[in-house]
mmCIF file of C-alpha atoms in Angstrom:
data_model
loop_
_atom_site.group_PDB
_atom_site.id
_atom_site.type_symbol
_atom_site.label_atom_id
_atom_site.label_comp_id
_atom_site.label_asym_id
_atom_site.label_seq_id
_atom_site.Cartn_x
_atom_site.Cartn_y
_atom_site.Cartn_z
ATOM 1 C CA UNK W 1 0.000 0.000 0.000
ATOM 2 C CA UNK W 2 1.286 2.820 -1.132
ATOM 3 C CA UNK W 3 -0.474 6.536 -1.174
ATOM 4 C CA UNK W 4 -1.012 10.240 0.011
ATOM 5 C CA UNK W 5 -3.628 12.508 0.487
ATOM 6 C CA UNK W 6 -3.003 16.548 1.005
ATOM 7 C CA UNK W 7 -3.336 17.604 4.163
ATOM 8 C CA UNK W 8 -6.708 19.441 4.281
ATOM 9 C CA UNK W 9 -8.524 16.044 2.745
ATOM 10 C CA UNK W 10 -6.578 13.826 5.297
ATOM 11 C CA UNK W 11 -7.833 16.307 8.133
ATOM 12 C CA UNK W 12 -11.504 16.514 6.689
ATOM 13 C CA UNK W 13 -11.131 12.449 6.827
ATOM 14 C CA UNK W 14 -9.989 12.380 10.230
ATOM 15 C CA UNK W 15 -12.870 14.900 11.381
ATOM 16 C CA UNK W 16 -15.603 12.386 9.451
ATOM 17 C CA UNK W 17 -13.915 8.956 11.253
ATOM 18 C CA UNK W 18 -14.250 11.114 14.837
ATOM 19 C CA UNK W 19 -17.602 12.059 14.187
ATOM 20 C CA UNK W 20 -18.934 8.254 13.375
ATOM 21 C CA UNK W 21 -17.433 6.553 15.928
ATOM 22 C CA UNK W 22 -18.667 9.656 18.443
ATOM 23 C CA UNK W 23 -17.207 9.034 22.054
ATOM 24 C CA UNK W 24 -19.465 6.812 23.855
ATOM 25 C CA UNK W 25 -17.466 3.733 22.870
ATOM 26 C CA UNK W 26 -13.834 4.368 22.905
ATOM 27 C CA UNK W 27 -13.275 1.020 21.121
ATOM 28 C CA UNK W 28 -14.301 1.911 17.814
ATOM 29 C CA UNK W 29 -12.055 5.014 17.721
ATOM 30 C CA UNK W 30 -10.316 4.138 14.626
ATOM 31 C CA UNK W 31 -10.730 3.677 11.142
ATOM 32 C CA UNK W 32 -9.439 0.639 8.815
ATOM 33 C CA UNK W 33 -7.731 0.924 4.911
ATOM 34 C CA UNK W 34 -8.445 -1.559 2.676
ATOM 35 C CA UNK W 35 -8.834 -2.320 -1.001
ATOM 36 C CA UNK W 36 -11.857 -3.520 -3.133
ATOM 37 C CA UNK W 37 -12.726 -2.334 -6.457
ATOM 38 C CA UNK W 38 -10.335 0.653 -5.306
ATOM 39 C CA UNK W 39 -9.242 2.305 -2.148
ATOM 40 C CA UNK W 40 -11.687 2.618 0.681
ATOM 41 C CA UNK W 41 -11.803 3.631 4.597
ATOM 42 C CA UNK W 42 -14.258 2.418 6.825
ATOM 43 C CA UNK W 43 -15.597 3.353 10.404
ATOM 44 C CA UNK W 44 -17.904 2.249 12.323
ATOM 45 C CA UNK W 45 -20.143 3.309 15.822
ATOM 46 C CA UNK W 46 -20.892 -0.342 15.959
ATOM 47 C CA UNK W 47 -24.290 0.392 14.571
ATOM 48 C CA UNK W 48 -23.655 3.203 11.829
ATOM 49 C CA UNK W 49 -20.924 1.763 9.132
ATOM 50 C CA UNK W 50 -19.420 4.276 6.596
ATOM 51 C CA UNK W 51 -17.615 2.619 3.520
ATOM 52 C CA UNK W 52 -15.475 6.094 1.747
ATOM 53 C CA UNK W 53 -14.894 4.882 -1.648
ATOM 54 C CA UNK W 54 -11.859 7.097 -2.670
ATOM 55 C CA UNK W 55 -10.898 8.150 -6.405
ATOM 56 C CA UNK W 56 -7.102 7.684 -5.542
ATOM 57 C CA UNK W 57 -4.974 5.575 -8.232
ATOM 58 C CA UNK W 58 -3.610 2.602 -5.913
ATOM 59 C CA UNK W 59 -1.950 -0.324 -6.584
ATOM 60 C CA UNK W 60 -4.303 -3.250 -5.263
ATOM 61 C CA UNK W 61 -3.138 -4.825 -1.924
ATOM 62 C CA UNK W 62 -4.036 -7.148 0.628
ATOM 63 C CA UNK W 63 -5.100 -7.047 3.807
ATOM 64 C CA UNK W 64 -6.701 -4.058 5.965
ATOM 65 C CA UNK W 65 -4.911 -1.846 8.302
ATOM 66 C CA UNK W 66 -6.617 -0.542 11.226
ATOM 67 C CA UNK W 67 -5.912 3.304 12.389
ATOM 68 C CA UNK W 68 -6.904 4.622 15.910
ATOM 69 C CA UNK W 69 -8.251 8.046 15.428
ATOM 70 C CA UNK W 70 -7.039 10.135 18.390
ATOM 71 C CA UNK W 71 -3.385 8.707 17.083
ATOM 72 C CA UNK W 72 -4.051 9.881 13.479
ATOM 73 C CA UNK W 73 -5.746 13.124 14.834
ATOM 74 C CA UNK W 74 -2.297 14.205 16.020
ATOM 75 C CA UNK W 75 -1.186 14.323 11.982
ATOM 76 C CA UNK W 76 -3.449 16.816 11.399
ATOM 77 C CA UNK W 77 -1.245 20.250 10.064
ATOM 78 C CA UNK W 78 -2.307 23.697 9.164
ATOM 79 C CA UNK W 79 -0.658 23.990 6.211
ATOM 80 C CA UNK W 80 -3.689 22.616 3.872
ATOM 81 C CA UNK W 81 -1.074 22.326 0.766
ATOM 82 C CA UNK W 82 1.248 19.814 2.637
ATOM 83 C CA UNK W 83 0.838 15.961 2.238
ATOM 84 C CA UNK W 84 0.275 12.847 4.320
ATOM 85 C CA UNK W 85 1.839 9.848 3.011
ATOM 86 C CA UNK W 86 0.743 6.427 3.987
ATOM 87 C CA UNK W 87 2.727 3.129 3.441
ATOM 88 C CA UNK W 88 2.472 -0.748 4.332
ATOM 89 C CA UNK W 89 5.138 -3.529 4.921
ATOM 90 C CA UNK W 90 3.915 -6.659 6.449
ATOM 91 C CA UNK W 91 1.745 -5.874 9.297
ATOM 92 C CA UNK W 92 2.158 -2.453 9.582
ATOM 93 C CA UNK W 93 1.200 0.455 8.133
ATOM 94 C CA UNK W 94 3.334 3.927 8.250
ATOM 95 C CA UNK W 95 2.020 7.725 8.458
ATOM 96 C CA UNK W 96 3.803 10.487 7.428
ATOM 97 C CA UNK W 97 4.165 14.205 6.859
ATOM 98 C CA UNK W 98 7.019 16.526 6.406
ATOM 99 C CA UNK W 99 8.180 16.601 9.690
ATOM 100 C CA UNK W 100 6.347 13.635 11.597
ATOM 101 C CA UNK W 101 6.068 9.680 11.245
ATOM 102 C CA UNK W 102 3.507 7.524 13.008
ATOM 103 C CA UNK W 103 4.143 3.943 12.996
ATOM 104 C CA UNK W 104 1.934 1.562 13.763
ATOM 105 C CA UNK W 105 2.730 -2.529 14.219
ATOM 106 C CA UNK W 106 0.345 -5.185 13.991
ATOM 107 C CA UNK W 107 -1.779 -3.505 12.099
ATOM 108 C CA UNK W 108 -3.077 -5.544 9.815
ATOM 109 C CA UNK W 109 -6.010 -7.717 9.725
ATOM 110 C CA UNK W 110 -7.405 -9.976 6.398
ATOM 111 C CA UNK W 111 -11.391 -9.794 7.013
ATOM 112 C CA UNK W 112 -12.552 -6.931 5.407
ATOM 113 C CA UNK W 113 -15.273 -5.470 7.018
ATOM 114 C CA UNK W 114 -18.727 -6.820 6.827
ATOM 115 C CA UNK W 115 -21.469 -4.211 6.234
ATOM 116 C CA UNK W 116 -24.570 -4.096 3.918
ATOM 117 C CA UNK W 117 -23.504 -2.433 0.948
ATOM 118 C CA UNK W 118 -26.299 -3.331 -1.484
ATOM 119 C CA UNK W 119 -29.954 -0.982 -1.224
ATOM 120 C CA UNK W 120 -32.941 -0.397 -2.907
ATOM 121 C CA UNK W 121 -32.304 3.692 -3.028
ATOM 122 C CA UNK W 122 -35.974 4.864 -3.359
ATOM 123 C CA UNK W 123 -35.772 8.250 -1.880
ATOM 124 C CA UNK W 124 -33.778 11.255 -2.769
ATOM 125 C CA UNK W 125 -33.916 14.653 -0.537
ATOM 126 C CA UNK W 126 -31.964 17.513 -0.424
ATOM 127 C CA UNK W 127 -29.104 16.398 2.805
ATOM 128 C CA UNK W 128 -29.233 19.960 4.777
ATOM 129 C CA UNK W 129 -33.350 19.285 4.865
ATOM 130 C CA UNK W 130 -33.138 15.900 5.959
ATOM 131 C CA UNK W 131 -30.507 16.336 8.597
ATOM 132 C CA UNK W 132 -32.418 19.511 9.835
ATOM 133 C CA UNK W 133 -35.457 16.966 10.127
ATOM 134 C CA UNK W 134 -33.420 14.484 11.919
ATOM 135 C CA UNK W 135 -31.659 16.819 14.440
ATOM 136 C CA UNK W 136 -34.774 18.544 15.190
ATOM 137 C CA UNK W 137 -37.112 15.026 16.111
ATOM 138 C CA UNK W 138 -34.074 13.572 17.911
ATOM 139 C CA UNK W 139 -33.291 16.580 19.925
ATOM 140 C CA UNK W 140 -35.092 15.662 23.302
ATOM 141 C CA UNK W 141 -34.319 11.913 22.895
ATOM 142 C CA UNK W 142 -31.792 10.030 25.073
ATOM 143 C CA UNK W 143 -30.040 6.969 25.070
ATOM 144 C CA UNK W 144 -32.164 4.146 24.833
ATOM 145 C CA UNK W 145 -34.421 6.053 22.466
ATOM 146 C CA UNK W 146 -35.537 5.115 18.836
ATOM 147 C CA UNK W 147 -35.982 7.636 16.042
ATOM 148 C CA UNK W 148 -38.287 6.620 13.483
ATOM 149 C CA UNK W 149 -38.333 7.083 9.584
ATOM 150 C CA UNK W 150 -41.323 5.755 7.054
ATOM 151 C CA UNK W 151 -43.154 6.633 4.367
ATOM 152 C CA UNK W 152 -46.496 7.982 4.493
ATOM 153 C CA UNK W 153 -48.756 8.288 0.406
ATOM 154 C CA UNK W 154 -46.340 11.157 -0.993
ATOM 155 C CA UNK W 155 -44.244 12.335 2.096
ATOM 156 C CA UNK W 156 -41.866 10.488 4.234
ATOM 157 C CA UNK W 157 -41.976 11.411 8.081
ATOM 158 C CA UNK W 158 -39.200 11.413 10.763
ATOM 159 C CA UNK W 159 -40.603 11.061 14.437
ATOM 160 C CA UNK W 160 -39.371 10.430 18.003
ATOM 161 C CA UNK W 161 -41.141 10.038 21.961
ATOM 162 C CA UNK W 162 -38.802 11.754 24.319
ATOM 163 C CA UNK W 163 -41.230 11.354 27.401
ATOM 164 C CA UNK W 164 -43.932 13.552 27.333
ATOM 165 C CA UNK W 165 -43.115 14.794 24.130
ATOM 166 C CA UNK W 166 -43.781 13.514 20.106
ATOM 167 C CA UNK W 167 -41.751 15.323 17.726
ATOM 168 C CA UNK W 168 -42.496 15.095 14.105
ATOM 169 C CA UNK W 169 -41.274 16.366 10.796
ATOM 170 C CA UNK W 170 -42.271 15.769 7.463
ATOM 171 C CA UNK W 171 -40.732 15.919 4.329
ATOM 172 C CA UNK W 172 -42.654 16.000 1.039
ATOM 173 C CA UNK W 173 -40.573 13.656 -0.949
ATOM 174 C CA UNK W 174 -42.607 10.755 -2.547
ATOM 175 C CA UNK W 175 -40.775 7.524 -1.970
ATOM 176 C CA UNK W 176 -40.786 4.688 -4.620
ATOM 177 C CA UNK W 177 -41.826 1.942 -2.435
ATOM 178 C CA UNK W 178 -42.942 1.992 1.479
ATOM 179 C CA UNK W 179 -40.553 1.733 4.697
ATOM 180 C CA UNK W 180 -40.548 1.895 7.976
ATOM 181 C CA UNK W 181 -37.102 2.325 9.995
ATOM 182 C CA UNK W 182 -36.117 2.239 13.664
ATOM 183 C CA UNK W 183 -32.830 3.668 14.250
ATOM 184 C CA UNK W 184 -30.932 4.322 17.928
ATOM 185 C CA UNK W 185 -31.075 7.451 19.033
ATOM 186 C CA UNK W 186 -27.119 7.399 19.706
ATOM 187 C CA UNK W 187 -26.005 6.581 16.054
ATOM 188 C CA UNK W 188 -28.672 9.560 14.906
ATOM 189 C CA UNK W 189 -26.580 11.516 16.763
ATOM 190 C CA UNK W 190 -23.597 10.276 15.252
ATOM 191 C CA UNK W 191 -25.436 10.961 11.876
ATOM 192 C CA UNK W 192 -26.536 13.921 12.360
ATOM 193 C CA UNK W 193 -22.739 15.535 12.671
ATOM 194 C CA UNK W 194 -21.519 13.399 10.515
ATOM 195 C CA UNK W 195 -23.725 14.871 8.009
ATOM 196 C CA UNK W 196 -22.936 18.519 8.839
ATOM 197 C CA UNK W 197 -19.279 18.388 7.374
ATOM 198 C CA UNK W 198 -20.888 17.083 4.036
ATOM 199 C CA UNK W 199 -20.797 19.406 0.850
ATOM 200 C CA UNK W 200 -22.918 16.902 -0.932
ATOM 201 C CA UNK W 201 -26.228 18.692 -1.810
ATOM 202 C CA UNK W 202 -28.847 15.201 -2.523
ATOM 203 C CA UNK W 203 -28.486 12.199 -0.254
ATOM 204 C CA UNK W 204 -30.389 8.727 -1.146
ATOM 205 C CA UNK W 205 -31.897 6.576 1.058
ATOM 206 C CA UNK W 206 -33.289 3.091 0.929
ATOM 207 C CA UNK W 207 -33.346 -0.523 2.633
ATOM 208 C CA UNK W 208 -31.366 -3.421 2.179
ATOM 209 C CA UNK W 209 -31.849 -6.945 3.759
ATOM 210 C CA UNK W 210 -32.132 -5.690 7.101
ATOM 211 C CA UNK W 211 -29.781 -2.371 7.080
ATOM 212 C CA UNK W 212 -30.634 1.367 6.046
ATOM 213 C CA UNK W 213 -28.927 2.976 3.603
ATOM 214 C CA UNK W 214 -27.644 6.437 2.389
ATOM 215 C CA UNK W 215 -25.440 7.290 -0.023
ATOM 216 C CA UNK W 216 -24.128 10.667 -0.486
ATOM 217 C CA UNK W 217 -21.585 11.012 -3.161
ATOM 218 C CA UNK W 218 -18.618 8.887 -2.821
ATOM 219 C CA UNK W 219 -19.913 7.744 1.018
ATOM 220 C CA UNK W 220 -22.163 4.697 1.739
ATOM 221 C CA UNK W 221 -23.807 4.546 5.106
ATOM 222 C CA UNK W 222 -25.631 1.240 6.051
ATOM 223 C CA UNK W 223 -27.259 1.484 9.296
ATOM 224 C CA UNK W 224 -28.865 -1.058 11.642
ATOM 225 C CA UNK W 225 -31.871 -0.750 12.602
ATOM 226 C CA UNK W 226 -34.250 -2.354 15.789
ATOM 227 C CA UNK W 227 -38.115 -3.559 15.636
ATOM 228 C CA UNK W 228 -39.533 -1.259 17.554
ATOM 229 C CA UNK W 229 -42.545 -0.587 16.168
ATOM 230 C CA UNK W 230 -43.208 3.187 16.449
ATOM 231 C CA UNK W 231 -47.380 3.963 17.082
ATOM 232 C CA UNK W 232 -49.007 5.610 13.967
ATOM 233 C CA UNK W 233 -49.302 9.304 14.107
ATOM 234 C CA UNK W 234 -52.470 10.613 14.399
ATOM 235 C CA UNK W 235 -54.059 11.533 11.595
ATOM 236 C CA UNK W 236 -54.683 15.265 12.977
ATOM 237 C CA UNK W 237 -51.155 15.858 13.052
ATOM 238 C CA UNK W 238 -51.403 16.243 9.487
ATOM 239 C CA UNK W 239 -54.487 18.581 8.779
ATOM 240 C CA UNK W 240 -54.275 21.889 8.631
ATOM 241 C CA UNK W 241 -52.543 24.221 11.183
ATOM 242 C CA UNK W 242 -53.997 27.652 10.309
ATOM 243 C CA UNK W 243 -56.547 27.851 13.164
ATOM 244 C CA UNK W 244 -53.661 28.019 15.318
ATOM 245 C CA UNK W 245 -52.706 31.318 17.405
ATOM 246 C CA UNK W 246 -48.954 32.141 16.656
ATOM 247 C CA UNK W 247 -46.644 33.146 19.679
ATOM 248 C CA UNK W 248 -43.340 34.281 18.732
ATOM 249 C CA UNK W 249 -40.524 31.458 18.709
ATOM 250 C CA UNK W 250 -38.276 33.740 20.335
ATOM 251 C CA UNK W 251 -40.044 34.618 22.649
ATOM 252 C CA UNK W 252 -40.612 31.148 23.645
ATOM 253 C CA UNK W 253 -36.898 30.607 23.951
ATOM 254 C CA UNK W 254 -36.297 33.723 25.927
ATOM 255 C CA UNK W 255 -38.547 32.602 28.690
ATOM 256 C CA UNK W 256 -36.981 28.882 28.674
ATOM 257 C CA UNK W 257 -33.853 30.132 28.947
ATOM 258 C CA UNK W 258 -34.592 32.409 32.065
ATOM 259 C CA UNK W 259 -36.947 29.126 33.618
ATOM 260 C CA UNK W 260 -34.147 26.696 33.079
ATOM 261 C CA UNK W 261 -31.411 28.295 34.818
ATOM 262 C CA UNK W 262 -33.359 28.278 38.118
ATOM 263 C CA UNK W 263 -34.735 24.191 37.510
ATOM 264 C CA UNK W 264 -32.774 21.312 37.999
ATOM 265 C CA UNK W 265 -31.872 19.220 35.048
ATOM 266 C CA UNK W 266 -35.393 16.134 34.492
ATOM 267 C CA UNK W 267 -37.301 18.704 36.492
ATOM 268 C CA UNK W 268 -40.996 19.644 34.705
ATOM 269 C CA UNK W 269 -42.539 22.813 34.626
ATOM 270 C CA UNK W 270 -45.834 23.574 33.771
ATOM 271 C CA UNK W 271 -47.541 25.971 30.665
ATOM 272 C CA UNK W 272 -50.474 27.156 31.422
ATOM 273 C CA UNK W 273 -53.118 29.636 28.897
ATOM 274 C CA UNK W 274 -55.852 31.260 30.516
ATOM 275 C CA UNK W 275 -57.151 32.553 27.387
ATOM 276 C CA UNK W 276 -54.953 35.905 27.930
ATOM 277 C CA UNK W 277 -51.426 35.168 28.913
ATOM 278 C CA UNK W 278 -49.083 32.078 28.249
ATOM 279 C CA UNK W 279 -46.983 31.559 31.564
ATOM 280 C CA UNK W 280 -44.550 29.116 32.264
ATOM 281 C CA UNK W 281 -44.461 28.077 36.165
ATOM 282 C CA UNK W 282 -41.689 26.567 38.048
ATOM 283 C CA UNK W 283 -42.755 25.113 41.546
ATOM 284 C CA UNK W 284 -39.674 23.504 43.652
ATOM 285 C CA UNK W 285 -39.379 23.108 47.053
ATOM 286 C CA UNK W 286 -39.773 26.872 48.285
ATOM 287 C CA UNK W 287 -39.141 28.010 45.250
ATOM 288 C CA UNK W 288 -42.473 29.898 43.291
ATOM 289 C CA UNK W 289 -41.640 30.948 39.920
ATOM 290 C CA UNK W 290 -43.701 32.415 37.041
ATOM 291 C CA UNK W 291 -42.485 33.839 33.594
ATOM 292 C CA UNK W 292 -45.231 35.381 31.073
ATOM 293 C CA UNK W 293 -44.364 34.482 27.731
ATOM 294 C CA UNK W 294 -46.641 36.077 25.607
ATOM 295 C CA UNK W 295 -50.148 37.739 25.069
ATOM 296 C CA UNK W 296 -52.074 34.599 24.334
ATOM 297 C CA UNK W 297 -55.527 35.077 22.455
ATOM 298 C CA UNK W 298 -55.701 31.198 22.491
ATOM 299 C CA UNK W 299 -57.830 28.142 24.429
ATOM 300 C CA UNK W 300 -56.845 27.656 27.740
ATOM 301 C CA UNK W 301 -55.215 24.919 28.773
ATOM 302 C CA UNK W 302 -52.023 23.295 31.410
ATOM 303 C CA UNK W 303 -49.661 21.207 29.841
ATOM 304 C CA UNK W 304 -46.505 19.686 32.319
ATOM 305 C CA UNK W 305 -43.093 19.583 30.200
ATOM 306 C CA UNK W 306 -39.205 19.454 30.434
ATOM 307 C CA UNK W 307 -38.114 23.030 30.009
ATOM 308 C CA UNK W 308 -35.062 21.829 28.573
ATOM 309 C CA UNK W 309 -36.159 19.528 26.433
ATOM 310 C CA UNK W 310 -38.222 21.603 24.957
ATOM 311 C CA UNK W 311 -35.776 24.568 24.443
ATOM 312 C CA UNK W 312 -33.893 21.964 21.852
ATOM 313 C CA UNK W 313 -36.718 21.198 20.234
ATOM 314 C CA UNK W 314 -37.699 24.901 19.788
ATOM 315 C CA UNK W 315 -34.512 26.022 18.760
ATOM 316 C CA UNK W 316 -34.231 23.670 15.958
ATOM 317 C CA UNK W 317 -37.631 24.918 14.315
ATOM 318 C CA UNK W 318 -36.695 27.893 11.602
ATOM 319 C CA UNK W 319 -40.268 29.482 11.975
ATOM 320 C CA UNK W 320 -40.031 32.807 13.637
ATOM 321 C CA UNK W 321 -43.543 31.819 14.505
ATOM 322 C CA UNK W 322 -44.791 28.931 16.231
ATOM 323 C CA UNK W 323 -48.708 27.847 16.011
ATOM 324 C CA UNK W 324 -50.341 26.488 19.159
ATOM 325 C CA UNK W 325 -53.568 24.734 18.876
ATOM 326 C CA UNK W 326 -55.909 21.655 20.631
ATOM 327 C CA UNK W 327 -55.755 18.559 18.958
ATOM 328 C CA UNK W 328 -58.039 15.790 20.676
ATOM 329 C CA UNK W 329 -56.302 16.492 24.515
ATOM 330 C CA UNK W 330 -53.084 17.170 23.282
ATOM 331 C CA UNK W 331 -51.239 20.407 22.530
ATOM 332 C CA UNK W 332 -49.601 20.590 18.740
ATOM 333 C CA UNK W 333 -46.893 22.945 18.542
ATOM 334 C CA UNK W 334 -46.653 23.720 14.579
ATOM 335 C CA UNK W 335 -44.055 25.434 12.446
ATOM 336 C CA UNK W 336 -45.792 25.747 9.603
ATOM 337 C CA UNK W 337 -43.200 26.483 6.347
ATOM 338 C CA UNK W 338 -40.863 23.646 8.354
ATOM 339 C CA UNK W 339 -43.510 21.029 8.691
ATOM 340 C CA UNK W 340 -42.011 20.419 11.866
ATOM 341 C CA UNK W 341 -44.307 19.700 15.605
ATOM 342 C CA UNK W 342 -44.172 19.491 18.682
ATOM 343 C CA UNK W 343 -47.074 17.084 20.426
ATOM 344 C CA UNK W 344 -47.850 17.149 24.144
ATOM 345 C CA UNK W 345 -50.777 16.328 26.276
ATOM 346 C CA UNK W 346 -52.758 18.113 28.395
ATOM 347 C CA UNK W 347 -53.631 17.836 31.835
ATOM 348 C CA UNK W 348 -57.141 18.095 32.729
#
């Protein structure tokens, strides 16, 4: 194996392999070099599995040599014109730059590694408006939480449960055939940044035997997915929203900034209309705490939510104005050019 990169692609690389693997397992910090039909890199989350199929002229060789990030990471130069060079004998592999050399024995390995590689890509959307729509549903998840993607007639829908709250997004892309997808919360995460360093514009996505798949460019992402079987939306969620009474976004986010600074972290606070004024109130230990957030021409009605989670989910709506409205004893929270909502029920 013999090859280099220049120094800004190797550090892009580098950024993309960190941003897979994310940090919550430390043992699948590292990425692996191998050739089929070309030169590729590979890392993995243990879940989310990126094949990089690069356009470099190489010399076919066996085996695959495994990387550790952080070591690679130290590489990384700020002169973008330089070059890294990389090099094989026997087991291991050899990185270098002008002025450094990392050298890494026992390297090598001979099973390349085993993803899904082959889809059925029946969905194309523009990537910045699907990874908006998948950082905004997953943004009051936590570990242990699923993130769904189907296909619903002529628009394919994102949603997530984060307690008390249903987040929702749509996306009015017809897909060729019907899915349904379960994906961890954790590798959306990992997704999710992993998408923000792309320059692609369209990403595809389909199903293979039991993986999903995107493909953006020169990157292949097969991702596992579980059975949980998500509940069917409502079918209000996707009438009309104009009814609703708008209350400034930012205004909502100024008043969840001031309440969560004075809650604990998992502690609920309560909204509460009465037909004139939206409040949000804070009641802990001897603590009495009340914060108007808007004039509010609306129904009145007491909903009990995470401040904080819903402060993420708010922030990640682009509407300047958000629609509030009753929905059979539930509260829908609408941006209405994003298609995005917010779901939570009341307390009577």
């Amino acid at each position: 194996m013999n090859f280099r990169l220049v120094s800004s692609d190797y550090s892009k690389l580098i950024d993309l392999f960190g941003r897979v693997s994310g940090t919550v397992e430390p043992s699948y910090r590292y990425f692996q070099i191998y050739y089929r039909r070309g030169l590729k890199f590979f890392a993995t989350d243990g879940c989310l599995k990126l094949e990089f199929s690069s356009s470099l002229p190489v010399d076919p060789f066996t085996g695959v040599y495994s990387v550790p990030i952080d070591y690679a990471r130290a590489l990384k130069s700020s002169d973008e014109k330089s070059f890294v060079s990389f090099s094989s004998e026997g087991e291991t592999i050899e990185i270098k730059t002008d002025s450094e050399t990392l050298s890494l024995q026992k390297a090598r390995s001979d099973a390349i590694p085993a993803m899904e590689r082959k889809f059925e890509f029946s969905s194309r959307f523009p990537l910045k408006e699907f990874n908006e729509s998948l950082n905004f549903v997953s943004a009051a998840s936590m570990e242990g939480d699923t993130v769904e993607i189907f296909s619903r007639g002529s628009e394919t829908i994102l949603a997530a449960s984060a307690g008390r709250l249903v987040l929702l997004s749509i996306l009015e892309y017809e897909p060729r055939t019907d899915f349904h997808f379960s994906l961890q919360y954790v590798t959306v995460r990992h997704l999710v940044k992993t998408l923000e360093l792309l320059k692609t514009e369209e990403l595809d996505a389909g199903s293979g035997i039991s993986d999903f798949g995107l493909k953006a460019g020169s990157l292949l992402f097969s991702i596992c997915t579980d059975e949980t079987e998500f509940p069917k939306p409502p079918s209000f969620l996707f009438n009309e929203t104009a009814s609703g009474v708008g209350v400034q976004r930012k205004a909502f986010l100024s008043a969840l900034r001031k309440i969560t600074r004075l809650s604990r972290r998992g502690f609920s606070v309560l909204m509460i209309s009465d037909g004139k004024k939206l409040k949000l109130f804070l009641k802990a230990g001897s603590l009495r705490y009340d914060c108007e957030i808007a004039v509010f021409s609306g129904e009145e009605f007491v909903i009990q939510v995470d401040p904080r989670k819903l402060q993420s989910a708010l922030s990640r709506i682009n509407d300047s104005l958000i629609l509030l409205l009753m929905r059979k004893g539930n509260l829908l929270m609408a941006g209405k050019k994003s298609k995005k909502y917010l779901l939570i029920p009341l307390i009577n």
